Amino acid sequence: MILPCIGKRERVTRERLRDLAVFERLYGNPSKSSTEIAVKKFCRTLSAADVQASDVRPLPVLEETLRYLLSLLDSKEHPFEVVHDFIFDRTRSIRQDLSIQNLANERVIYLYEEMVKFHVISHERLQSCSGTSISSMHHLNMEQLAKTLTSLYNIYDANRKPDYIYENEAEFRSLYVLLHLNPSSGVMGEPLSLWFRKLTFALVKSKEICFVRNLLRLYRMGNYKNFLSRTASEATYLQYCISEHHIREMRLVAVQYINNVCYKLQPYPLLRLSQNLKMKELDVESLCHECGLETCTDPDGFTVLPVKQSTFRSPEDKFKVYDLIGIERIKMSI
């Protein structure tokens, strides 16, 4: 790194208190760090009286700091929850310094977009983590995602030019809609009906907003086949990360619907179900077993669901993720 990410006063104090994250320890020493690896922590009780000019990082330092933090995102040395915890706190500190200086220009927009990406990707990756603190970590991540998105939208609006959309604005606006697929989620406060009225005409007509409005309609109709098909063929990676929980929901709806309604006298082929759910056939079989349903092999050697079973249940254990066929295309859009 070229620019220091932390003031000398904080670094010395934290060395003395042995308050150094694993990424900040020089040669693994919990009481020794350097300006190259120590990063300013978020301070919950910070007031104007506490702030010294030397403690507030200027924009170039904040840009350098964020680049460094995001370079750790794919670190394999530590579990993802450890990486997430460190970046989570230090990006809050970046936002705090931006707020203190009341910075709101295009360079700041880029910083906020990158921090939103971090929270969105974390939303998806934390689903695969285990441990007693993961539920709390996931909740706090969603809370900060909502706050970071709100700040980003405010900066878009503060810098609005007539008939102009920022390069990534439509995609980042679309995330708000995906966070409201389930009306009871309560992730962000303003109802969609009011939120849509505030969008410019150009944003409403953008392909990203049109796509998520279609997803919203399909989700609320329970049209699992088209919901999954549209997601697989059109979603960006960030949209997929936000939608992953709802993909799981729609698949459970499909299994329950087919078990209860779609067939009564003839077994249902898992191959057909896998095509509708955009899943591998073996994953569909695993999902059916999670739901308390038995599968068997028909005389032609195909795996099927027997006729209507009364043992269906919604899985209560940890959220299990099955690949969405088409995920390779989605990951290429990162």
GROMACS .gro file of C-alpha atoms in nm:
model
  334
    1MET     CA    1   0.000   0.000   0.000
    2ILE     CA    2   0.115   0.356  -0.069
    3LEU     CA    3  -0.098   0.557   0.170
    4PRO     CA    4  -0.146   0.484   0.542
    5CYS     CA    5  -0.492   0.360   0.637
    6ILE     CA    6  -0.466   0.449   1.005
    7GLY     CA    7  -0.344   0.735   1.226
    8LYS     CA    8  -0.038   0.683   1.443
    9ARG     CA    9  -0.232   0.752   1.764
   10GLU     CA   10  -0.486   0.476   1.699
   11ARG     CA   11  -0.225   0.227   1.581
   12VAL     CA   12  -0.007   0.274   1.892
   13THR     CA   13  -0.310   0.248   2.124
   14ARG     CA   14  -0.436  -0.070   1.959
   15GLU     CA   15  -0.092  -0.227   1.967
   16ARG     CA   16  -0.074  -0.157   2.339
   17LEU     CA   17  -0.421  -0.308   2.394
   18ARG     CA   18  -0.342  -0.601   2.161
   19ASP     CA   19  -0.649  -0.497   1.962
   20LEU     CA   20  -0.528  -0.606   1.620
   21ALA     CA   21  -0.721  -0.820   1.372
   22VAL     CA   22  -0.534  -1.117   1.222
   23PHE     CA   23  -0.482  -0.917   0.900
   24GLU     CA   24  -0.311  -0.636   1.091
   25ARG     CA   25  -0.053  -0.834   1.287
   26LEU     CA   26   0.308  -0.800   1.182
   27TYR     CA   27   0.450  -1.152   1.151
   28GLY     CA   28   0.149  -1.278   1.349
   29ASN     CA   29   0.237  -1.071   1.658
   30PRO     CA   30  -0.094  -0.956   1.824
   31SER     CA   31   0.078  -0.647   1.968
   32LYS     CA   32   0.273  -0.531   1.662
   33SER     CA   33   0.148  -0.380   1.335
   34SER     CA   34   0.247  -0.123   1.072
   35THR     CA   35   0.094   0.154   0.862
   36GLU     CA   36   0.092  -0.084   0.564
   37ILE     CA   37  -0.150  -0.337   0.716
   38ALA     CA   38  -0.336  -0.168   1.005
   39VAL     CA   39  -0.669  -0.011   0.908
   40LYS     CA   40  -0.871   0.244   1.105
   41LYS     CA   41  -1.155   0.085   1.304
   42PHE     CA   42  -1.515   0.200   1.311
   43CYS     CA   43  -1.590   0.407   1.622
   44ARG     CA   44  -1.952   0.384   1.735
   45THR     CA   45  -1.926   0.666   1.993
   46LEU     CA   46  -1.739   0.915   1.774
   47SER     CA   47  -1.850   1.279   1.823
   48ALA     CA   48  -1.739   1.604   1.661
   49ALA     CA   49  -1.539   1.691   1.973
   50ASP     CA   50  -1.339   1.368   1.941
   51VAL     CA   51  -1.240   1.421   1.579
   52GLN     CA   52  -0.896   1.553   1.498
   53ALA     CA   53  -0.808   1.653   1.144
   54SER     CA   54  -0.521   1.403   1.140
   55ASP     CA   55  -0.763   1.118   1.216
   56VAL     CA   56  -0.994   1.180   0.919
   57ARG     CA   57  -0.863   1.019   0.602
   58PRO     CA   58  -0.890   1.221   0.278
   59LEU     CA   59  -1.057   1.068  -0.027
   60PRO     CA   60  -0.740   0.929  -0.193
   61VAL     CA   61  -0.654   0.743   0.129
   62LEU     CA   62  -1.008   0.606   0.154
   63GLU     CA   63  -0.991   0.485  -0.206
   64GLU     CA   64  -0.658   0.311  -0.138
   65THR     CA   65  -0.794   0.163   0.183
   66LEU     CA   66  -1.101   0.016   0.014
   67ARG     CA   67  -0.891  -0.136  -0.265
   68TYR     CA   68  -0.679  -0.306  -0.002
   69LEU     CA   69  -0.979  -0.433   0.195
   70LEU     CA   70  -1.152  -0.577  -0.109
   71SER     CA   71  -0.831  -0.751  -0.214
   72LEU     CA   72  -0.876  -0.965   0.100
   73LEU     CA   73  -1.224  -1.081  -0.001
   74ASP     CA   74  -1.104  -1.400  -0.169
   75SER     CA   75  -0.841  -1.480   0.094
   76LYS     CA   76  -0.812  -1.854   0.156
   77GLU     CA   77  -0.597  -1.824   0.469
   78HIS     CA   78  -0.897  -1.766   0.696
   79PRO     CA   79  -1.265  -1.870   0.699
   80PHE     CA   80  -1.492  -1.629   0.511
   81GLU     CA   81  -1.666  -1.518   0.831
   82VAL     CA   82  -1.328  -1.394   0.966
   83VAL     CA   83  -1.257  -1.206   0.643
   84HIS     CA   84  -1.609  -1.065   0.641
   85ASP     CA   85  -1.591  -0.946   1.001
   86PHE     CA   86  -1.273  -0.747   0.932
   87ILE     CA   87  -1.390  -0.587   0.606
   88PHE     CA   88  -1.736  -0.524   0.756
   89ASP     CA   89  -1.596  -0.310   1.036
   90ARG     CA   90  -1.337  -0.125   0.827
   91THR     CA   91  -1.581  -0.034   0.551
   92ARG     CA   92  -1.811   0.117   0.815
   93SER     CA   93  -1.513   0.331   0.917
   94ILE     CA   94  -1.467   0.441   0.555
   95ARG     CA   95  -1.832   0.545   0.538
   96GLN     CA   96  -1.789   0.731   0.867
   97ASP     CA   97  -1.496   0.934   0.728
   98LEU     CA   98  -1.688   1.008   0.408
   99SER     CA   99  -1.986   1.129   0.612
  100ILE     CA  100  -1.772   1.351   0.840
  101GLN     CA  101  -1.630   1.525   0.532
  102ASN     CA  102  -1.970   1.536   0.358
  103LEU     CA  103  -1.816   1.400   0.039
  104ALA     CA  104  -2.057   1.322  -0.244
  105ASN     CA  105  -1.906   1.315  -0.591
  106GLU     CA  106  -1.859   1.051  -0.862
  107ARG     CA  107  -1.549   0.907  -0.692
  108VAL     CA  108  -1.755   0.866  -0.374
  109ILE     CA  109  -2.034   0.699  -0.574
  110TYR     CA  110  -1.782   0.439  -0.690
  111LEU     CA  111  -1.672   0.375  -0.330
  112TYR     CA  112  -2.031   0.323  -0.216
  113GLU     CA  113  -2.104   0.093  -0.509
  114GLU     CA  114  -1.804  -0.120  -0.417
  115MET     CA  115  -1.914  -0.136  -0.053
  116VAL     CA  116  -2.265  -0.238  -0.158
  117LYS     CA  117  -2.108  -0.516  -0.368
  118PHE     CA  118  -1.919  -0.637  -0.062
  119HIS     CA  119  -2.240  -0.665   0.143
  120VAL     CA  120  -2.432  -0.831  -0.142
  121ILE     CA  121  -2.160  -1.090  -0.206
  122SER     CA  122  -2.135  -1.149   0.170
  123HIS     CA  123  -2.512  -1.208   0.179
  124GLU     CA  124  -2.463  -1.498  -0.061
  125ARG     CA  125  -2.142  -1.640   0.087
  126LEU     CA  126  -2.255  -1.632   0.450
  127GLN     CA  127  -2.530  -1.878   0.358
  128SER     CA  128  -2.261  -2.146   0.325
  129CYS     CA  129  -2.090  -2.067   0.657
  130SER     CA  130  -2.158  -2.243   0.985
  131GLY     CA  131  -2.124  -2.142   1.348
  132THR     CA  132  -2.327  -1.992   1.629
  133SER     CA  133  -2.259  -1.632   1.523
  134ILE     CA  134  -2.350  -1.667   1.154
  135SER     CA  135  -2.718  -1.576   1.202
  136SER     CA  136  -2.624  -1.255   1.383
  137MET     CA  137  -2.354  -1.179   1.127
  138HIS     CA  138  -2.602  -1.227   0.842
  139HIS     CA  139  -2.856  -0.997   1.011
  140LEU     CA  140  -2.595  -0.722   1.067
  141ASN     CA  141  -2.473  -0.756   0.710
  142MET     CA  142  -2.825  -0.702   0.574
  143GLU     CA  143  -2.871  -0.406   0.807
  144GLN     CA  144  -2.553  -0.239   0.677
  145LEU     CA  145  -2.643  -0.328   0.318
  146ALA     CA  146  -2.968  -0.134   0.360
  147LYS     CA  147  -2.785   0.166   0.509
  148THR     CA  148  -2.515   0.165   0.243
  149LEU     CA  149  -2.773   0.142  -0.037
  150THR     CA  150  -2.970   0.431   0.114
  151SER     CA  151  -2.657   0.647   0.125
  152LEU     CA  152  -2.571   0.551  -0.233
  153TYR     CA  153  -2.919   0.645  -0.356
  154ASN     CA  154  -2.896   0.980  -0.176
  155ILE     CA  155  -2.565   1.055  -0.348
  156TYR     CA  156  -2.709   0.958  -0.687
  157ASP     CA  157  -2.994   1.203  -0.626
  158ALA     CA  158  -2.768   1.479  -0.494
  159ASN     CA  159  -2.562   1.465  -0.814
  160ARG     CA  160  -2.855   1.414  -1.050
  161LYS     CA  161  -2.822   1.567  -1.395
  162PRO     CA  162  -3.123   1.601  -1.629
  163ASP     CA  163  -3.200   1.277  -1.816
  164TYR     CA  164  -2.879   1.115  -1.687
  165ILE     CA  165  -2.827   0.775  -1.530
  166TYR     CA  166  -2.496   0.678  -1.376
  167GLU     CA  167  -2.329   0.380  -1.539
  168ASN     CA  168  -2.423   0.128  -1.269
  169GLU     CA  169  -2.719   0.309  -1.117
  170ALA     CA  170  -2.999   0.101  -1.269
  171GLU     CA  171  -2.845  -0.224  -1.141
  172PHE     CA  172  -2.793  -0.087  -0.791
  173ARG     CA  173  -3.146   0.056  -0.784
  174SER     CA  174  -3.279  -0.284  -0.890
  175LEU     CA  175  -3.139  -0.439  -0.571
  176TYR     CA  176  -3.395  -0.243  -0.369
  177VAL     CA  177  -3.676  -0.421  -0.552
  178LEU     CA  178  -3.519  -0.764  -0.494
  179LEU     CA  179  -3.490  -0.687  -0.123
  180HIS     CA  180  -3.869  -0.636  -0.128
  181LEU     CA  181  -3.972  -0.954  -0.311
  182ASN     CA  182  -4.117  -1.074   0.015
  183PRO     CA  183  -4.330  -0.786   0.156
  184SER     CA  184  -4.272  -0.907   0.512
  185SER     CA  185  -3.892  -0.896   0.488
  186GLY     CA  186  -3.874  -0.544   0.634
  187VAL     CA  187  -3.514  -0.502   0.512
  188MET     CA  188  -3.567  -0.145   0.393
  189GLY     CA  189  -3.846   0.077   0.513
  190GLU     CA  190  -4.015   0.255   0.220
  191PRO     CA  191  -4.286   0.057   0.037
  192LEU     CA  192  -4.215  -0.020  -0.327
  193SER     CA  193  -4.523   0.168  -0.447
  194LEU     CA  194  -4.381   0.493  -0.307
  195TRP     CA  195  -4.023   0.414  -0.404
  196PHE     CA  196  -4.108   0.359  -0.772
  197ARG     CA  197  -4.273   0.703  -0.793
  198LYS     CA  198  -3.941   0.869  -0.711
  199LEU     CA  199  -3.751   0.705  -0.996
  200THR     CA  200  -3.681   0.902  -1.311
  201PHE     CA  201  -3.853   0.790  -1.631
  202ALA     CA  202  -3.520   0.669  -1.770
  203LEU     CA  203  -3.462   0.447  -1.466
  204VAL     CA  204  -3.814   0.301  -1.476
  205LYS     CA  205  -3.761   0.204  -1.839
  206SER     CA  206  -3.410   0.061  -1.788
  207LYS     CA  207  -3.366  -0.310  -1.858
  208GLU     CA  208  -3.249  -0.372  -1.500
  209ILE     CA  209  -3.561  -0.222  -1.341
  210CYS     CA  210  -3.791  -0.388  -1.596
  211PHE     CA  211  -3.627  -0.723  -1.521
  212VAL     CA  212  -3.674  -0.702  -1.142
  213ARG     CA  213  -4.032  -0.577  -1.178
  214ASN     CA  214  -4.104  -0.889  -1.384
  215LEU     CA  215  -3.937  -1.104  -1.119
  216LEU     CA  216  -4.147  -0.935  -0.851
  217ARG     CA  217  -4.465  -1.017  -1.042
  218LEU     CA  218  -4.362  -1.379  -1.103
  219TYR     CA  219  -4.260  -1.428  -0.740
  220ARG     CA  220  -4.589  -1.297  -0.606
  221MET     CA  221  -4.784  -1.510  -0.854
  222GLY     CA  222  -4.590  -1.820  -0.746
  223ASN     CA  223  -4.483  -1.877  -1.107
  224TYR     CA  224  -4.171  -2.071  -1.013
  225LYS     CA  225  -4.085  -2.195  -1.362
  226ASN     CA  226  -4.063  -1.851  -1.522
  227PHE     CA  227  -3.911  -1.693  -1.210
  228LEU     CA  228  -3.622  -1.941  -1.212
  229SER     CA  229  -3.583  -1.935  -1.589
  230ARG     CA  230  -3.568  -1.553  -1.603
  231THR     CA  231  -3.323  -1.539  -1.313
  232ALA     CA  232  -3.094  -1.796  -1.476
  233SER     CA  233  -3.095  -1.622  -1.814
  234GLU     CA  234  -3.103  -1.251  -1.723
  235ALA     CA  235  -2.982  -1.179  -1.368
  236THR     CA  236  -2.650  -1.012  -1.300
  237TYR     CA  237  -2.430  -1.166  -1.033
  238LEU     CA  238  -2.538  -0.910  -0.772
  239GLN     CA  239  -2.905  -0.966  -0.853
  240TYR     CA  240  -2.851  -1.341  -0.821
  241CYS     CA  241  -2.683  -1.303  -0.480
  242ILE     CA  242  -2.983  -1.109  -0.346
  243SER     CA  243  -3.231  -1.352  -0.506
  244GLU     CA  244  -3.071  -1.674  -0.385
  245HIS     CA  245  -3.295  -1.713  -0.079
  246HIS     CA  246  -3.603  -1.657  -0.298
  247ILE     CA  247  -3.477  -1.914  -0.549
  248ARG     CA  248  -3.480  -2.163  -0.262
  249GLU     CA  249  -3.831  -2.053  -0.164
  250MET     CA  250  -3.966  -2.094  -0.517
  251ARG     CA  251  -3.817  -2.441  -0.546
  252LEU     CA  252  -3.985  -2.547  -0.222
  253VAL     CA  253  -4.315  -2.404  -0.350
  254ALA     CA  254  -4.272  -2.607  -0.669
  255VAL     CA  255  -4.206  -2.935  -0.488
  256GLN     CA  256  -4.503  -2.880  -0.257
  257TYR     CA  257  -4.730  -2.781  -0.546
  258ILE     CA  258  -4.635  -3.083  -0.756
  259ASN     CA  259  -4.672  -3.319  -0.460
  260ASN     CA  260  -5.017  -3.182  -0.366
  261VAL     CA  261  -5.174  -3.089  -0.697
  262CYS     CA  262  -4.997  -3.182  -1.018
  263TYR     CA  263  -5.020  -3.558  -1.006
  264LYS     CA  264  -5.231  -3.811  -0.825
  265LEU     CA  265  -5.219  -4.132  -1.021
  266GLN     CA  266  -4.884  -4.126  -1.202
  267PRO     CA  267  -4.530  -4.079  -1.063
  268TYR     CA  268  -4.365  -3.748  -1.156
  269PRO     CA  269  -4.026  -3.767  -1.338
  270LEU     CA  270  -3.746  -3.590  -1.155
  271LEU     CA  271  -3.583  -3.507  -1.489
  272ARG     CA  272  -3.881  -3.287  -1.579
  273LEU     CA  273  -3.875  -3.127  -1.234
  274SER     CA  274  -3.501  -3.059  -1.264
  275GLN     CA  275  -3.559  -2.878  -1.594
  276ASN     CA  276  -3.831  -2.659  -1.442
  277LEU     CA  277  -3.628  -2.583  -1.128
  278LYS     CA  278  -3.300  -2.521  -1.312
  279MET     CA  279  -3.128  -2.787  -1.100
  280LYS     CA  280  -2.924  -3.100  -1.150
  281GLU     CA  281  -3.139  -3.411  -1.120
  282LEU     CA  282  -2.936  -3.541  -0.821
  283ASP     CA  283  -2.988  -3.207  -0.644
  284VAL     CA  284  -3.363  -3.231  -0.706
  285GLU     CA  285  -3.366  -3.574  -0.546
  286SER     CA  286  -3.176  -3.437  -0.246
  287LEU     CA  287  -3.425  -3.147  -0.217
  288CYS     CA  288  -3.719  -3.388  -0.225
  289HIS     CA  289  -3.564  -3.590   0.056
  290GLU     CA  290  -3.512  -3.267   0.254
  291CYS     CA  291  -3.885  -3.210   0.215
  292GLY     CA  292  -3.967  -3.553   0.357
  293LEU     CA  293  -4.062  -3.706   0.022
  294GLU     CA  294  -3.952  -4.044  -0.107
  295THR     CA  295  -3.822  -4.106  -0.457
  296CYS     CA  296  -3.797  -4.433  -0.647
  297THR     CA  297  -3.696  -4.575  -0.984
  298ASP     CA  298  -3.964  -4.658  -1.241
  299PRO     CA  299  -3.956  -4.968  -1.469
  300ASP     CA  300  -3.768  -4.767  -1.734
  301GLY     CA  301  -3.489  -4.676  -1.490
  302PHE     CA  302  -3.591  -4.311  -1.439
  303THR     CA  303  -3.601  -4.154  -1.092
  304VAL     CA  304  -3.952  -4.035  -1.002
  305LEU     CA  305  -4.163  -3.899  -0.721
  306PRO     CA  306  -4.430  -4.154  -0.628
  307VAL     CA  307  -4.793  -4.045  -0.621
  308LYS     CA  308  -4.907  -3.787  -0.369
  309GLN     CA  309  -4.734  -3.824  -0.031
  310SER     CA  310  -4.859  -3.685   0.299
  311THR     CA  311  -4.509  -3.649   0.448
  312PHE     CA  312  -4.414  -3.314   0.287
  313ARG     CA  313  -4.251  -3.065   0.523
  314SER     CA  314  -4.058  -2.743   0.474
  315PRO     CA  315  -3.696  -2.806   0.576
  316GLU     CA  316  -3.615  -2.644   0.908
  317ASP     CA  317  -3.241  -2.699   0.911
  318LYS     CA  318  -2.972  -2.463   0.782
  319PHE     CA  319  -3.033  -2.302   0.442
  320LYS     CA  320  -2.894  -2.544   0.183
  321VAL     CA  321  -2.780  -2.401  -0.148
  322TYR     CA  322  -2.824  -2.585  -0.476
  323ASP     CA  323  -2.671  -2.451  -0.796
  324LEU     CA  324  -2.891  -2.267  -1.041
  325ILE     CA  325  -2.832  -2.399  -1.391
  326GLY     CA  326  -2.693  -2.094  -1.570
  327ILE     CA  327  -2.478  -1.984  -1.276
  328GLU     CA  328  -2.167  -2.000  -1.495
  329ARG     CA  329  -2.301  -1.717  -1.711
  330ILE     CA  330  -2.398  -1.518  -1.401
  331LYS     CA  331  -2.054  -1.548  -1.241
  332MET     CA  332  -1.893  -1.420  -1.558
  333SER     CA  333  -2.077  -1.088  -1.506
  334ILE     CA  334  -1.885  -1.006  -1.184
   0.00000   0.00000   0.00000
